[in-house]
Amino acid sequence: QVQLVESGGGVVQPGRSLRLSCAASGFTFSSYGMHWVRQAPGKGLEWVAVIWYDGSNKYYADSVKGRFTISRDNSKNTLYLQMNSLRAEDTAVYYCASSPNPAAADDAFDIWGQGTMVTVSS
Amino acid sequence: SSELTQDPAVSVALGQTVRITCQGDSLRSYYASWYQQKPGQAPVLVIYGKNNRPSGIPDRFSGSSSGNTASLTITGAQAEDEADYYCNSRDSSGNHPGVYVFGTGTKVTVL
């Protein structure tokens, strides 16, 4: 079945790094744009980053630009998020999600993972 | 960056109709998509594009748009529709149209 499974979350000290992974199955991963979306405890959804189907374009929210890097390995059907210089305000559940066409005006996040928790604390 | 504004909370009687709105300048250029999120669960896409429902989403969910406002309507609300709802669109501000933005979220209570 169509599935996204995140991993790599945990507790990390401020200023340190963490890499999240998202394993895709049940659909043609290499044909989809992929996103990271996060949700701080008790707060709303915040879009974090997108990478196009072939990795040719990447865009970031201002809050993570210069600290986070999104990447993908289409041979492994896996999406990544490298998070550096972590701050307390990065504490959140991180979801990966797919979208059929990031270049389209009607693009949407059609498949979501279950999320992985990242806690930044000393 | 753009902002998408939603009412924090709305309530609806069982079987009645409720409309949730999302306002923002980016909606003049891009369609909104709508997501339902229940406690402890990942969001689920309910409406995208002009007024499209993914497979498995009941037809009591519909979408519309006018100017800088997008709306999600639940016609004949059911108890299982009680959830948080978020809109999303591409960000039309700045020089990076590849950026996305979520609305502030609306908590829907079914009475």
XYZ file of C-alpha atoms in Angstrom, chain A residues 35 37 39 43-48 50 52 59-62 65 95 99 101-115, chain B residues 1 29-33 35 37 40-45 47-50 52 84 86 88 90 95-104:
66
model
C 8.004 17.989 1.444
C 6.079 19.791 7.338
C 4.065 20.831 14.010
C 0.545 24.423 17.518
C -0.437 24.492 13.860
C 1.227 23.055 10.790
C 4.335 24.769 9.403
C 5.689 23.995 5.941
C 9.474 23.454 6.086
C 10.219 20.957 -0.735
C 11.164 18.484 -6.788
C 12.861 25.663 -1.453
C 12.839 26.385 2.264
C 10.827 28.293 4.846
C 12.651 31.383 6.094
C 16.897 28.501 5.495
C 6.031 14.897 8.769
C 2.773 16.232 -3.855
C 3.391 18.592 -9.062
C 5.141 21.394 -7.140
C 5.087 23.477 -10.336
C 1.280 23.477 -10.528
C -1.072 26.071 -9.039
C -3.277 23.312 -7.612
C -0.523 21.230 -6.019
C -1.408 19.530 -2.722
C 0.043 17.130 -0.146
C -1.711 13.883 -0.977
C 0.225 11.334 1.092
C 1.540 11.906 4.628
C 3.738 9.908 6.952
C 2.905 9.356 10.612
C 5.577 11.806 11.799
C 6.279 35.664 3.245
C -2.793 33.386 -7.674
C -2.924 29.837 -6.334
C -5.573 27.344 -5.301
C -5.965 26.383 -1.662
C -5.819 22.805 -0.475
C -6.385 19.237 5.403
C -6.248 16.632 11.354
C -2.620 12.428 17.505
C -2.957 11.766 13.785
C -1.287 13.001 10.618
C -3.196 15.449 8.436
C -5.396 14.136 5.627
C -6.043 15.939 2.329
C -9.984 19.203 -0.935
C -7.535 20.452 -3.575
C -7.601 22.531 -6.743
C -10.808 24.158 -7.910
C -11.473 18.193 -6.048
C -8.678 20.791 13.118
C -5.828 23.776 7.768
C -2.440 25.647 2.355
C 1.889 28.354 -2.604
C 10.906 35.809 -5.534
C 10.398 32.202 -4.502
C 7.079 30.824 -5.804
C 8.216 27.367 -4.771
C 7.543 28.172 -1.114
C 4.304 27.031 0.551
C 2.333 28.383 3.508
C -0.256 26.880 5.867
C -3.202 28.680 7.368
C -3.489 29.255 11.090
